XYZ file of C-alpha atoms in Angstrom:
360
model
C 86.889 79.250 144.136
C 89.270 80.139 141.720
C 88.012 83.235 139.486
C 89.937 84.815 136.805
C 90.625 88.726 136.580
C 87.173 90.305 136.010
C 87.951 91.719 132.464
C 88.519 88.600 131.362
C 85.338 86.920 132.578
C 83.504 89.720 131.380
C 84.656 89.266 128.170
C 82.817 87.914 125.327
C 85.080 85.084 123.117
C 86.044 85.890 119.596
C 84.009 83.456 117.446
C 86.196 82.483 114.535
C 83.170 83.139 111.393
C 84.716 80.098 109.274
C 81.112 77.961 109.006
C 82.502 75.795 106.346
C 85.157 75.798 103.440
C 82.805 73.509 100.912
C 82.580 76.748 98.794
C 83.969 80.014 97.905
C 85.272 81.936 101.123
C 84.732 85.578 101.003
C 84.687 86.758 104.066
C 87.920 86.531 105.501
C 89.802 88.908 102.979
C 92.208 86.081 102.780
C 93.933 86.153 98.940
C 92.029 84.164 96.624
C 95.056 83.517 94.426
C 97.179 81.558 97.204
C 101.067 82.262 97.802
C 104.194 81.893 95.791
C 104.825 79.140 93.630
C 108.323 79.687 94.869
C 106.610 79.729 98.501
C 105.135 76.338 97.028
C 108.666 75.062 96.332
C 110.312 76.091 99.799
C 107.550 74.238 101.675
C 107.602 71.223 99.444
C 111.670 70.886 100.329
C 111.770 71.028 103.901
C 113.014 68.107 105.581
C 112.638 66.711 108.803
C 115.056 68.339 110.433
C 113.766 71.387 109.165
C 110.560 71.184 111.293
C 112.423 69.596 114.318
C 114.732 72.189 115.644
C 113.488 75.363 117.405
C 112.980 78.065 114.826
C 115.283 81.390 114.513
C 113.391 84.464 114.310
C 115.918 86.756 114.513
C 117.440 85.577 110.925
C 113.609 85.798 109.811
C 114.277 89.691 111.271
C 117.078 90.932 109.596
C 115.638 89.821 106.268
C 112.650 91.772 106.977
C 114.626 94.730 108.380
C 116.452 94.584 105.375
C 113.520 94.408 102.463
C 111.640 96.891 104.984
C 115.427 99.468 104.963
C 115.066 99.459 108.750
C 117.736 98.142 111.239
C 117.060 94.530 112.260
C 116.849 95.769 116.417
C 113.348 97.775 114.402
C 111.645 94.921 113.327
C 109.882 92.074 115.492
C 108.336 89.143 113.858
C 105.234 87.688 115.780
C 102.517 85.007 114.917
C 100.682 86.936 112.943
C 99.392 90.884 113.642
C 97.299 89.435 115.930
C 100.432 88.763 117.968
C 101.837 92.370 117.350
C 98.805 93.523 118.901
C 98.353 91.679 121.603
C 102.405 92.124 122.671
C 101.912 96.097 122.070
C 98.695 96.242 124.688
C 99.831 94.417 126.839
C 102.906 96.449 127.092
C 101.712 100.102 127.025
C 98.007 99.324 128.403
C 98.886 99.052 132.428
C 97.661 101.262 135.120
C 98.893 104.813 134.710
C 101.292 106.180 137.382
C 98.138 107.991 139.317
C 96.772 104.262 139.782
C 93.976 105.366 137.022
C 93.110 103.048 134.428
C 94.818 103.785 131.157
C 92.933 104.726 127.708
C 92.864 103.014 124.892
C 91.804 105.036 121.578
C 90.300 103.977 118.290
C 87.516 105.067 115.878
C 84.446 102.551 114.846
C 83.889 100.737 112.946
C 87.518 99.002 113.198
C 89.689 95.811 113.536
C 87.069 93.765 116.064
C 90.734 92.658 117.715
C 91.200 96.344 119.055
C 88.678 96.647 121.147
C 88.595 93.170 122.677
C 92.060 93.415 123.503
C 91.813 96.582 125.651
C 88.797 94.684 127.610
C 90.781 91.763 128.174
C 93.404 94.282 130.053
C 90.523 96.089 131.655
C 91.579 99.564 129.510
C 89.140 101.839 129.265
C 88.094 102.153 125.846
C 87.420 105.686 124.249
C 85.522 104.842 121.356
C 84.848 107.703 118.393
C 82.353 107.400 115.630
C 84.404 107.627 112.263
C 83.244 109.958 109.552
C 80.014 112.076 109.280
C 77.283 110.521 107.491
C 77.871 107.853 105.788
C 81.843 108.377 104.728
C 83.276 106.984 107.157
C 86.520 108.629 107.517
C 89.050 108.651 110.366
C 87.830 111.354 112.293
C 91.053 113.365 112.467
C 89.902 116.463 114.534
C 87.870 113.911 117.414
C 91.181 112.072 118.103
C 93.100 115.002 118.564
C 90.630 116.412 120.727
C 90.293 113.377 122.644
C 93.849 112.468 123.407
C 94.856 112.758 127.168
C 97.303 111.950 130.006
C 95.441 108.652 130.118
C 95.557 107.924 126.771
C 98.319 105.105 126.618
C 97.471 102.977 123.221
C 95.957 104.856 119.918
C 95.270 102.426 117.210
C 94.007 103.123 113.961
C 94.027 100.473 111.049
C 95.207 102.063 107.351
C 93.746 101.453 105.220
C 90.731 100.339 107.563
C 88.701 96.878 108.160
C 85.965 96.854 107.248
C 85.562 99.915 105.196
C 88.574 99.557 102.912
C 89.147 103.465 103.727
C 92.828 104.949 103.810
C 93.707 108.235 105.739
C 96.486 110.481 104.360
C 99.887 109.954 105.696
C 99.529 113.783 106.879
C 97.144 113.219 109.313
C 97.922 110.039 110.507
C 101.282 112.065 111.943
C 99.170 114.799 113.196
C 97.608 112.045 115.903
C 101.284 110.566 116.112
C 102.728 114.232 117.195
C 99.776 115.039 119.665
C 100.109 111.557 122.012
C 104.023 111.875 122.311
C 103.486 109.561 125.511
C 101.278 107.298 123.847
C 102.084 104.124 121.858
C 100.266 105.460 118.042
C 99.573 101.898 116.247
C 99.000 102.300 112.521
C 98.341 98.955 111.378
C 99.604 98.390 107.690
C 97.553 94.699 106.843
C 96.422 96.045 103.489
C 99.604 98.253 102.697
C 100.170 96.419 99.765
C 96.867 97.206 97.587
C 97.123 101.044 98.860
C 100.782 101.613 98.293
C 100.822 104.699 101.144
C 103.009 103.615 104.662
C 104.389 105.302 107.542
C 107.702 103.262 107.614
C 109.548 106.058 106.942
C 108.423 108.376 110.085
C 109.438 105.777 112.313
C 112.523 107.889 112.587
C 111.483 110.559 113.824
C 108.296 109.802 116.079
C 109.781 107.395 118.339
C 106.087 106.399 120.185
C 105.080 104.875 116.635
C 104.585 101.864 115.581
C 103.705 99.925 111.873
C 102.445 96.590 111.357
C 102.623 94.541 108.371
C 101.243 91.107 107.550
C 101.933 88.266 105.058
C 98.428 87.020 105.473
C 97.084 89.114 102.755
C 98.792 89.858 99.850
C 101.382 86.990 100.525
C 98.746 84.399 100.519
C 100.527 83.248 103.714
C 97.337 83.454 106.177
C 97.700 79.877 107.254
C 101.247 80.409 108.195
C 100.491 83.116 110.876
C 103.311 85.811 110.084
C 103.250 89.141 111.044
C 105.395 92.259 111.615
C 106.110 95.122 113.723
C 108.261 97.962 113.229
C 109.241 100.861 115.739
C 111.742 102.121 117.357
C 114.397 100.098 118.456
C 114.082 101.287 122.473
C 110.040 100.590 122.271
C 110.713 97.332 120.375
C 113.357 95.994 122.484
C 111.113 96.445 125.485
C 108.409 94.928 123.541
C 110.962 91.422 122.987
C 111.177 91.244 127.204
C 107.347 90.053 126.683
C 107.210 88.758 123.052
C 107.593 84.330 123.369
C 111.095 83.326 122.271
C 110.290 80.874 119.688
C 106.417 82.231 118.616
C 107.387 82.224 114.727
C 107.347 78.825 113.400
C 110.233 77.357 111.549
C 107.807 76.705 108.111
C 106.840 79.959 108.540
C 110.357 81.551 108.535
C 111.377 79.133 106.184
C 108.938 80.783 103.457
C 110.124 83.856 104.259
C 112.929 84.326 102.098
C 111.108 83.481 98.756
C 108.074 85.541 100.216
C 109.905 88.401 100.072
C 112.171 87.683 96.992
C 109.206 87.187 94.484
C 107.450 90.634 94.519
C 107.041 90.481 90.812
C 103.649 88.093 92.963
C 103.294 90.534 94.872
C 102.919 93.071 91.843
C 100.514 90.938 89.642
C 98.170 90.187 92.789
C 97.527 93.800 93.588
C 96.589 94.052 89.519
C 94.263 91.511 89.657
C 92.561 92.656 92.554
C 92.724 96.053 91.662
C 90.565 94.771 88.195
C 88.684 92.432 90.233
C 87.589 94.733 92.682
C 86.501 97.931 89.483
C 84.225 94.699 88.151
C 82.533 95.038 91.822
C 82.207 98.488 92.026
C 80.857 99.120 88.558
C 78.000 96.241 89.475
C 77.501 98.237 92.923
C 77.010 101.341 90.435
C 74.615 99.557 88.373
C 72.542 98.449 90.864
C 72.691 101.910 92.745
C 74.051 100.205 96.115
C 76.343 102.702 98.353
C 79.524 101.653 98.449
C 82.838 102.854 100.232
C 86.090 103.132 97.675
C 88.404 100.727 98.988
C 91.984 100.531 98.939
C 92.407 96.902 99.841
C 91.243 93.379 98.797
C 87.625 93.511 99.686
C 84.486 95.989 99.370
C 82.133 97.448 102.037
C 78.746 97.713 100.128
C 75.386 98.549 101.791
C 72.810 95.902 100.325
C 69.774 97.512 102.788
C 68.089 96.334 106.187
C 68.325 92.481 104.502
C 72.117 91.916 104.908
C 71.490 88.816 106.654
C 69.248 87.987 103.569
C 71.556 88.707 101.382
C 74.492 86.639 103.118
C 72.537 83.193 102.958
C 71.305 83.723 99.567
C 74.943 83.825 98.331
C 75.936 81.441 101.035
C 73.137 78.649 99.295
C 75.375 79.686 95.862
C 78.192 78.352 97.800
C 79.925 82.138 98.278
C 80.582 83.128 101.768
C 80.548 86.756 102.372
C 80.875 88.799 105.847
C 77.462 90.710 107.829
C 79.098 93.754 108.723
C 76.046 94.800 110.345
C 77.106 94.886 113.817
C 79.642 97.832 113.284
C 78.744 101.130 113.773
C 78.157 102.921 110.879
C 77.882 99.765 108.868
C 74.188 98.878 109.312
C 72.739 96.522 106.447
C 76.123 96.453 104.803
C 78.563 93.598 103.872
C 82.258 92.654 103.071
C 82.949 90.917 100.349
C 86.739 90.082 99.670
C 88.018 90.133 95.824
C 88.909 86.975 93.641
C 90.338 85.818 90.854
C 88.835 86.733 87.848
C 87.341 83.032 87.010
C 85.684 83.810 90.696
C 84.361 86.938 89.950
C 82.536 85.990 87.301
C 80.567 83.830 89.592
C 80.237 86.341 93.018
C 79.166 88.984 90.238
C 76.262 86.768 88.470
C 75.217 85.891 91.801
C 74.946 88.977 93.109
C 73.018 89.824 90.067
C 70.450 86.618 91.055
C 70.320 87.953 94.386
C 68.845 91.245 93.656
C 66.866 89.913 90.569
C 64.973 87.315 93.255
C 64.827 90.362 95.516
C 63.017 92.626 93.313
C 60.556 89.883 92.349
C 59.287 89.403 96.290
């Protein structure tokens, strides 16, 4: 009988958490405000032979490499991070040279994609316990002290998902310098709203590796557009397994006015920035713990009744994330930023919630 490779059947499936899009989805951290209208424009003029012929990424790549000041053989475009990550493992995440299985490194709660990733290659995960307490941070000193021979792939998401926490530059290089034969991932999705990036060390710490995203700030989630940047030796090995023509053509097509309007760019990250002080004050109010985030959603702990909580906004029509399930994270959830016309709705709803709450 034909069987597949053991980590695979083992694994569980990635369950997308879309239930419905009838009302107001916050639980994705998608952008509330949509793309570009110049994005708009591009899509609404391609033609047929546009979306007929095989795309180009490598034109896509040297407008990155160029907005990004990195040489075009630096940057490779995949279908979203997703892509990046999944290219990266599978490249670095083989048996070690003893025949022993190689390590892959990370600090909960994280990007759920991570760990499932490293299963599906049968890596042995080495998972540490972020922050003591309740503040979640990277655990700095645990990674160094856990890094080893066998540790191959070391990925750590800045600022993180789903605590909206960023870790200085400083001691993101610290882990970088102490696994010089490991492949360092510092995964750059929420860049944007936290301004702080390790582009610039790619330089000079040639086992690291940045990835960007156009699903968030961009407003470009549906297009599946992603980047990563490293070294052009590691990346060029990383092309011999990356699909030839993985970046569609409407995608790449969007690109160029993507990147070209960051005065969009600049007046999302203020509204979200003002949306998201709105949240936090009404967290303060109602004396919830909350984690200060640096991207376009909130960690908040609402108490043991998170599930509670999530289908009494859900039955307001406002989808928000249980974040329950991470460690750390009990009775907590995500809720992603809107527009300000939005907020005024999540915020009075929230304030229902509790008000029903306190009345039981």
């Amino acid at each position: 009988m034909l069987k597949p490779r053991n980590s695979i059947a083992l694994l569980s499936p990635y369950h997308s958490p879309i239930v419905s899009r009838s009302g107001l989805s916050l639980d994705l951290n998608e952008s509330m405000a949509g793309c570009s209208p110049r994005v708009l424009a591009r899509l609404r003029s391609l033609s047929a032979a546009d979306v007929s012929l095989y795309p180009q990424r490598e034109i896509g790549e040297q407008l990155v490499a160029n907005f990004l000041g990195l040489a075009p053989d630096q940057v490779l475009l995949t279908n979203g991070v997703d892509e990046a990550l999944s290219v990266l493992f599978a490249s670095y995440l083989g048996p070690n040279n003893d025949g022993a299985g190689a390590e892959l490194l990370f600090a909960d709660p994280t990007f759920v994609m991570y760990p499932m990733l490293g299963a599906a290659l049968g890596a042995q995960a080495v998972r540490l316990r972020s922050g003591e307490g309740e503040d979640l941070a990277l655990p700095v000193a645990d990674f160094l002290a856990r890094i080893s021979p066998r540790t191959r792939v070391i990925a750590i998401a800045n600022p993180n998902n789903p605590t909206g926490l960023a870790a200085p530059r400083a001691d993101l290089l610290k882990i970088a310098e102490a696994a010089p034969d490991a492949a360092v991932l510092i995964d750059e999705a929420y860049f944007e709203f936290c301004g702080e990036t390790l582009i610039r060390d790619l330089a000079s710490h040639p086992n690291l590796f940045v990835a960007r995203t156009f699903s968030k700030v961009y407003g470009l989630a549906g297009l599946r557009l992603g980047v990563l940047t490293g070294a052009a030796e590691q990346i060029g090995y990383l092309r011999r397994f990356c699909l030839p023509f993985n970046v569609n053509a409407v995608a790449l097509a969007c690109l160029e006015e993507a990147l070209a309007d960051q005065a969009f760019v600049r007046d999302h990250v203020a509204l979200v920035k003002r949306s998201r002080e709105r949240l936090a004050q009404l967290f303060d109010e109602l004396g919830l713990r909350f984690w200060p985030s640096q991207t376009n959603f909130v960690l908040v702990r609402v108490g043991a009744t998170a599930q509670t909580f999530v289908a009494a906004m859900q039955r307001r029509g406002i989808m928000v994330r249980d974040s329950s399930a991470n460690p750390g994270c009990e009775g907590c959830v995500r809720i992603t930023v809107g527009t300000p016309g939005q907020m005024d709705g999540v915020l009075q709803a929230i304030r229902e919630v509790f008000t029903e709450a306190h009345r039981r």
